[in-house]
Short mmCIF file of C-alpha atoms and ligand atoms in Angstrom, two decimals:
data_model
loop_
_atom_site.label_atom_id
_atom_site.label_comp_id
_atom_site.label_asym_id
_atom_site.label_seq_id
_atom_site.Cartn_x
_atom_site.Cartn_y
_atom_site.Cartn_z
CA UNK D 1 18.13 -1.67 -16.43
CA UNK D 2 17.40 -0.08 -12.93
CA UNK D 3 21.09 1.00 -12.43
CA UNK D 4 21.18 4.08 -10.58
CA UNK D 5 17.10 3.69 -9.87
CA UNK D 6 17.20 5.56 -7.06
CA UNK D 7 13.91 5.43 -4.48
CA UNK D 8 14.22 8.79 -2.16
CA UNK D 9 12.03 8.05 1.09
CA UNK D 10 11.92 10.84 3.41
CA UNK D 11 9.68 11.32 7.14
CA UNK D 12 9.86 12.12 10.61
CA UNK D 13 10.35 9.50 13.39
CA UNK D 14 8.10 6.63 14.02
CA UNK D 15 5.73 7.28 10.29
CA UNK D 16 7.01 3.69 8.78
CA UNK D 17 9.52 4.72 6.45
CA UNK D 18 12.29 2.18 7.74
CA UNK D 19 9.45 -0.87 7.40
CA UNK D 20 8.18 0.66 4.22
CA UNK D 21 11.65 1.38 2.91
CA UNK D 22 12.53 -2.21 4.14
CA UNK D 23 9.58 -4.05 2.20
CA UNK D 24 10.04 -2.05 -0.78
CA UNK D 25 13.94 -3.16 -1.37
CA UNK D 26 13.18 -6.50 -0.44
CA UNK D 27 10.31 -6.70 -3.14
CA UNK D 28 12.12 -4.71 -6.28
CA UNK D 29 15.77 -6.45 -4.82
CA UNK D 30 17.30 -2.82 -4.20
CA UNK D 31 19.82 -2.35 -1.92
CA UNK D 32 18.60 -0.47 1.11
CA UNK D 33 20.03 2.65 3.11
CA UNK D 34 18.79 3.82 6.49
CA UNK D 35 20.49 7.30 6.86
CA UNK D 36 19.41 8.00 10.14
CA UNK D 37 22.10 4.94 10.95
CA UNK D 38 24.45 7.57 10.29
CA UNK D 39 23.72 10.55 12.04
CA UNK D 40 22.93 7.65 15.09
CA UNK D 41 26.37 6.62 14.57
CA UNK D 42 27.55 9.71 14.94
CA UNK D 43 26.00 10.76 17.64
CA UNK D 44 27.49 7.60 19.44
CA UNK D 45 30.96 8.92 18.88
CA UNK D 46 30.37 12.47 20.05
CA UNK D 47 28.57 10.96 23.78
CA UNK D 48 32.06 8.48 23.87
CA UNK D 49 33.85 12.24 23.65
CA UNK D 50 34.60 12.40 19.92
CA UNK D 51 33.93 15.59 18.34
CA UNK D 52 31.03 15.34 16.40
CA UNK D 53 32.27 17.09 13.10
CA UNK D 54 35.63 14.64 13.55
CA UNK D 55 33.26 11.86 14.06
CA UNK D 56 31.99 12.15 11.33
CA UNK D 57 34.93 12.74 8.99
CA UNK D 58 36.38 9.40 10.11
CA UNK D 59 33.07 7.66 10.02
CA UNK D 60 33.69 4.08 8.46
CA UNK D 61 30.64 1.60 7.63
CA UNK D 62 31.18 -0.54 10.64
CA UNK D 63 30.21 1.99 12.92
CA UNK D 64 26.72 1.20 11.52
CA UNK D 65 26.90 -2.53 12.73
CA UNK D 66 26.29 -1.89 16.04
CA UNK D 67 22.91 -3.14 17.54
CA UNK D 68 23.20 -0.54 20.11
CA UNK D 69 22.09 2.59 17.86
CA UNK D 70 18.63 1.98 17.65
CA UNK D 71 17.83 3.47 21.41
CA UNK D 72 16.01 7.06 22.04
CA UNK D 73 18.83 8.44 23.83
CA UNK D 74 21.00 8.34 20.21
CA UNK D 75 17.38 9.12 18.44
CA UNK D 76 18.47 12.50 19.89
CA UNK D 77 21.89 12.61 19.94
CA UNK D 78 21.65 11.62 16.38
CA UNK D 79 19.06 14.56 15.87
CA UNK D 80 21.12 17.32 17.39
CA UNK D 81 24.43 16.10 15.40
CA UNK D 82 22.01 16.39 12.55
CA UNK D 83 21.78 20.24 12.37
CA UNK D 84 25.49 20.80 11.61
CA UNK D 85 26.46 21.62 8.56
CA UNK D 86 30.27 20.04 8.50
CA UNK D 87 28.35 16.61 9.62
CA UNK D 88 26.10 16.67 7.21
CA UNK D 89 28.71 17.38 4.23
CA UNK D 90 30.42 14.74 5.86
CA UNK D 91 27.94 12.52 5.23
CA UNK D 92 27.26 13.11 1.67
CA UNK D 93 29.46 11.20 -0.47
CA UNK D 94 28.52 8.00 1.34
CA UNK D 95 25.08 8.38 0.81
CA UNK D 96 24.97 9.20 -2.85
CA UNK D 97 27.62 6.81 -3.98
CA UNK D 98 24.93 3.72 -2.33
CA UNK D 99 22.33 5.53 -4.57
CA UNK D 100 24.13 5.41 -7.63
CA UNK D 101 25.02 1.79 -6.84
CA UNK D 102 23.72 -0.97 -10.11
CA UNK D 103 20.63 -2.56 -9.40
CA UNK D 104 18.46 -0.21 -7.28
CA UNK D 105 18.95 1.36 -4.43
CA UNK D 106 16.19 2.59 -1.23
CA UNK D 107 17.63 5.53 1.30
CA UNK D 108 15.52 7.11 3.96
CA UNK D 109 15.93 9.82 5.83
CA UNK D 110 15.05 13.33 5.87
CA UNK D 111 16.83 15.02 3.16
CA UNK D 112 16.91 12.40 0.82
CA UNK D 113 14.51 14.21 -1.78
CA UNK D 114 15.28 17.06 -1.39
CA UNK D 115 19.42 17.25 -0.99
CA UNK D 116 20.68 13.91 -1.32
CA UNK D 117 19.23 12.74 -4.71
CA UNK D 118 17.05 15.72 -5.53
CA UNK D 119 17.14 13.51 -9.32
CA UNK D 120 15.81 10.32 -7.85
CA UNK D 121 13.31 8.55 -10.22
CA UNK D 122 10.67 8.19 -6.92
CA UNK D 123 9.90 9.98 -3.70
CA UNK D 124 7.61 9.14 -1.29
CA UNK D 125 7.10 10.95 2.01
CA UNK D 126 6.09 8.60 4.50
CA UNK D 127 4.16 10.82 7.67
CA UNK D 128 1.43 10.44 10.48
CA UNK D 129 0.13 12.40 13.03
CA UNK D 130 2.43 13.06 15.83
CA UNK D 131 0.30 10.97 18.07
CA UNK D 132 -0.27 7.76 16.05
CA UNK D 133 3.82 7.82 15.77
CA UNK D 134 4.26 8.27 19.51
CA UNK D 135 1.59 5.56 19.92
CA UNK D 136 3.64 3.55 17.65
CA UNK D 137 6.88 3.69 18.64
CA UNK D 138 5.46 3.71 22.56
CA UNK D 139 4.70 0.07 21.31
CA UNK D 140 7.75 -1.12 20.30
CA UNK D 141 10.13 0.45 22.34
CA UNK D 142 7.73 -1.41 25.69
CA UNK D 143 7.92 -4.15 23.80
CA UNK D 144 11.96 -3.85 23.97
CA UNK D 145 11.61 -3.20 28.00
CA UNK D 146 11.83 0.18 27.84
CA UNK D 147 10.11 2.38 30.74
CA UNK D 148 9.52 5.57 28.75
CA UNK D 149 6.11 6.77 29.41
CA UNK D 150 3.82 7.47 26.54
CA UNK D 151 3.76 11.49 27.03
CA UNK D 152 7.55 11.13 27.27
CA UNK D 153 7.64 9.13 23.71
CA UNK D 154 5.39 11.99 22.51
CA UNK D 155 7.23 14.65 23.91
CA UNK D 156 10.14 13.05 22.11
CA UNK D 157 8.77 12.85 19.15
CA UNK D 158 7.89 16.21 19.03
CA UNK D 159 11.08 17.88 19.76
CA UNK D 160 12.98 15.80 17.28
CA UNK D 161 10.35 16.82 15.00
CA UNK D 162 10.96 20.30 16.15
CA UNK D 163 14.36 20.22 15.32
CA UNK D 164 14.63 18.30 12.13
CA UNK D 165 12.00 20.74 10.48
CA UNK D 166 13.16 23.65 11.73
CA UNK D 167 17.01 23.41 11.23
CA UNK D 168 18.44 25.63 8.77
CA UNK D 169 20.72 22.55 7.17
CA UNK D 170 18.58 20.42 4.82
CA UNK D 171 15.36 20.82 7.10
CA UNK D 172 12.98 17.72 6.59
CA UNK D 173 10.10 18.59 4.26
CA UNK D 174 8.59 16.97 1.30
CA UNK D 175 10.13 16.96 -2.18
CA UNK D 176 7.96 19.21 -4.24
CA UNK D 177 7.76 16.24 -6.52
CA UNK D 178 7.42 13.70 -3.67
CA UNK D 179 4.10 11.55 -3.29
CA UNK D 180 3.25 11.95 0.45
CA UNK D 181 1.81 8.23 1.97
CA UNK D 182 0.15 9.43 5.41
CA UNK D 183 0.53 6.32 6.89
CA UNK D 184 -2.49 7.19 10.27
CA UNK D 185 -5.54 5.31 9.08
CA UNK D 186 -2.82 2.64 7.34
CA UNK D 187 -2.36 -1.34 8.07
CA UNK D 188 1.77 -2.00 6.99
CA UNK D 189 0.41 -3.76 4.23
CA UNK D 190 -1.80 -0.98 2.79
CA UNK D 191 1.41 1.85 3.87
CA UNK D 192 3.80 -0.91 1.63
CA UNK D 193 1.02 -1.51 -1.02
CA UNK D 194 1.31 2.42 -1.96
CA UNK D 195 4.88 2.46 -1.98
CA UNK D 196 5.35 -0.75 -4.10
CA UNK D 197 2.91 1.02 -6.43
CA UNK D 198 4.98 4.14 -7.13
CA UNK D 199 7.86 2.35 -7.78
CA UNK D 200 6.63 0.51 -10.00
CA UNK D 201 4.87 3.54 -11.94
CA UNK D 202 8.55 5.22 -11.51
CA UNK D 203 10.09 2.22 -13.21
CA UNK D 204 7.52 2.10 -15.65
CA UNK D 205 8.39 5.61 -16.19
CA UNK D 206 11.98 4.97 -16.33
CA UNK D 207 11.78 2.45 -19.16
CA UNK D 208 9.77 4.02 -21.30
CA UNK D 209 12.37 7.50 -21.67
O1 DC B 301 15.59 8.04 11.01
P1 DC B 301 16.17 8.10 12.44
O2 DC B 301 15.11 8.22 13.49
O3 DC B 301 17.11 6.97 12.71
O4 DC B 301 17.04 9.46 12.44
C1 DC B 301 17.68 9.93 13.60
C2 DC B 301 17.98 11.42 13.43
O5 DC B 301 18.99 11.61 12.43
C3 DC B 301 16.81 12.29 12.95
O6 DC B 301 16.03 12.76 14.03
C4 DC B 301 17.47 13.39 12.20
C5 DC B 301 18.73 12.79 11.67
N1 DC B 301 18.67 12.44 10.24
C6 DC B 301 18.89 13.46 9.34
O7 DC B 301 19.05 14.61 9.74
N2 DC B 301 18.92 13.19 8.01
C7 DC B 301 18.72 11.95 7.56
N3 DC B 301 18.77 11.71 6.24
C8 DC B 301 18.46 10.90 8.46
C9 DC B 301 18.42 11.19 9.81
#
């Protein structure tokens, strides 16, 4: 029944999406995507000296195994590989071959709604204010041992946000038809609660065409 369900779930950095997106395939038993993984992974490549366009041509799903993507520095990297086009087309096939997968599929991002799977039967944009996201992910990266200070984490959030909303390729902005979860004044549970929600109206939807 839910082959090719598709669940778009697009944000900036640090509004929830990946624990959101994470709960949500775990509770409908989709198969989840984390995009960003890929522009990370490129970004890895190009600071080893690969060019980033060849990078990620010959991008294979390995190069997402690697524990090591997750740090600001390839937040970045990942960020400013992310505004060229030839990466991006790159990364296309990939992406919407996992969404047509059998069985359900979650991928976030920021072009998921709007480029990847502009048909997907949900999308949800995930946001917060700048400052609870900087907050946030100030949190978890000290928690890691990281020495960033908080105006730097904000200051980092900021120009990634900069420069994933204002790039000309597949700029990150809501789906006209997505249902926007502002995540601020949100526990996890509440932020997940939402998203389960509109799945399940989506599937409900889906059933009954
Ligand atoms: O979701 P993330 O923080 O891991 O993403 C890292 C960067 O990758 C993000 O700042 C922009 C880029 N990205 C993108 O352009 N499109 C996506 N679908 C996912 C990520």
């Amino acid at each position: 029944m839910t082959g090719g369900f598709t669940v778009a779930i697009d944000g900036p950095a640090a509004a929830g999406k990946g624990t959101v997106s994470k709960a949500v395939a775990a509770h409908f038993g989709f198969a989840h995507l984390d995009t960003g993984l890929l522009y990370r992974a490129v970004g890895a490549k190009m600071l080893a000296g690969t060019e980033a366009i060849e990078a990620a041509q010959t991008l294979v799903p390995e190069d997402l195994e690697n524990d090591s993507l997750r740090t600001p520095a390839l937040a970045q990297a990942a960020s400013k590989v992310a505004v060229i086009a030839e990466v991006r087309a790159a990364l296309l096939d990939f992406q919407r071959s996992f969404a047509a997968r059998a069985g359900g599929a979650v991928l976030d991002g920021r072009d998921i709604g709007t480029v990847i799977c502009p048909d997907a039967q949900v999308k949800l944009f995930v946001t917060a204010s700048a400052e609870v996201r900087a907050r946030r992910r100030f949190a978890e990266l000290s928690g890691k041992g990281h020495t960033d200070s908080y105006e730097q984490v904000l200051e980092d959030v900021k120009a990634r946000d900069a420069r994933d909303m204002e790039r000309v390729e597949a700029p990150l902005k809501p789906a006209d038809d997505a249902a926007i979860i502002d995540t601020s004044d949100l526990s996890i549970d509440q932020a997940v609660a939402a998203a389960v929600a509109a799945v399940l109206a989506g599937l409900d939807a889906s059933t009954g065409e």
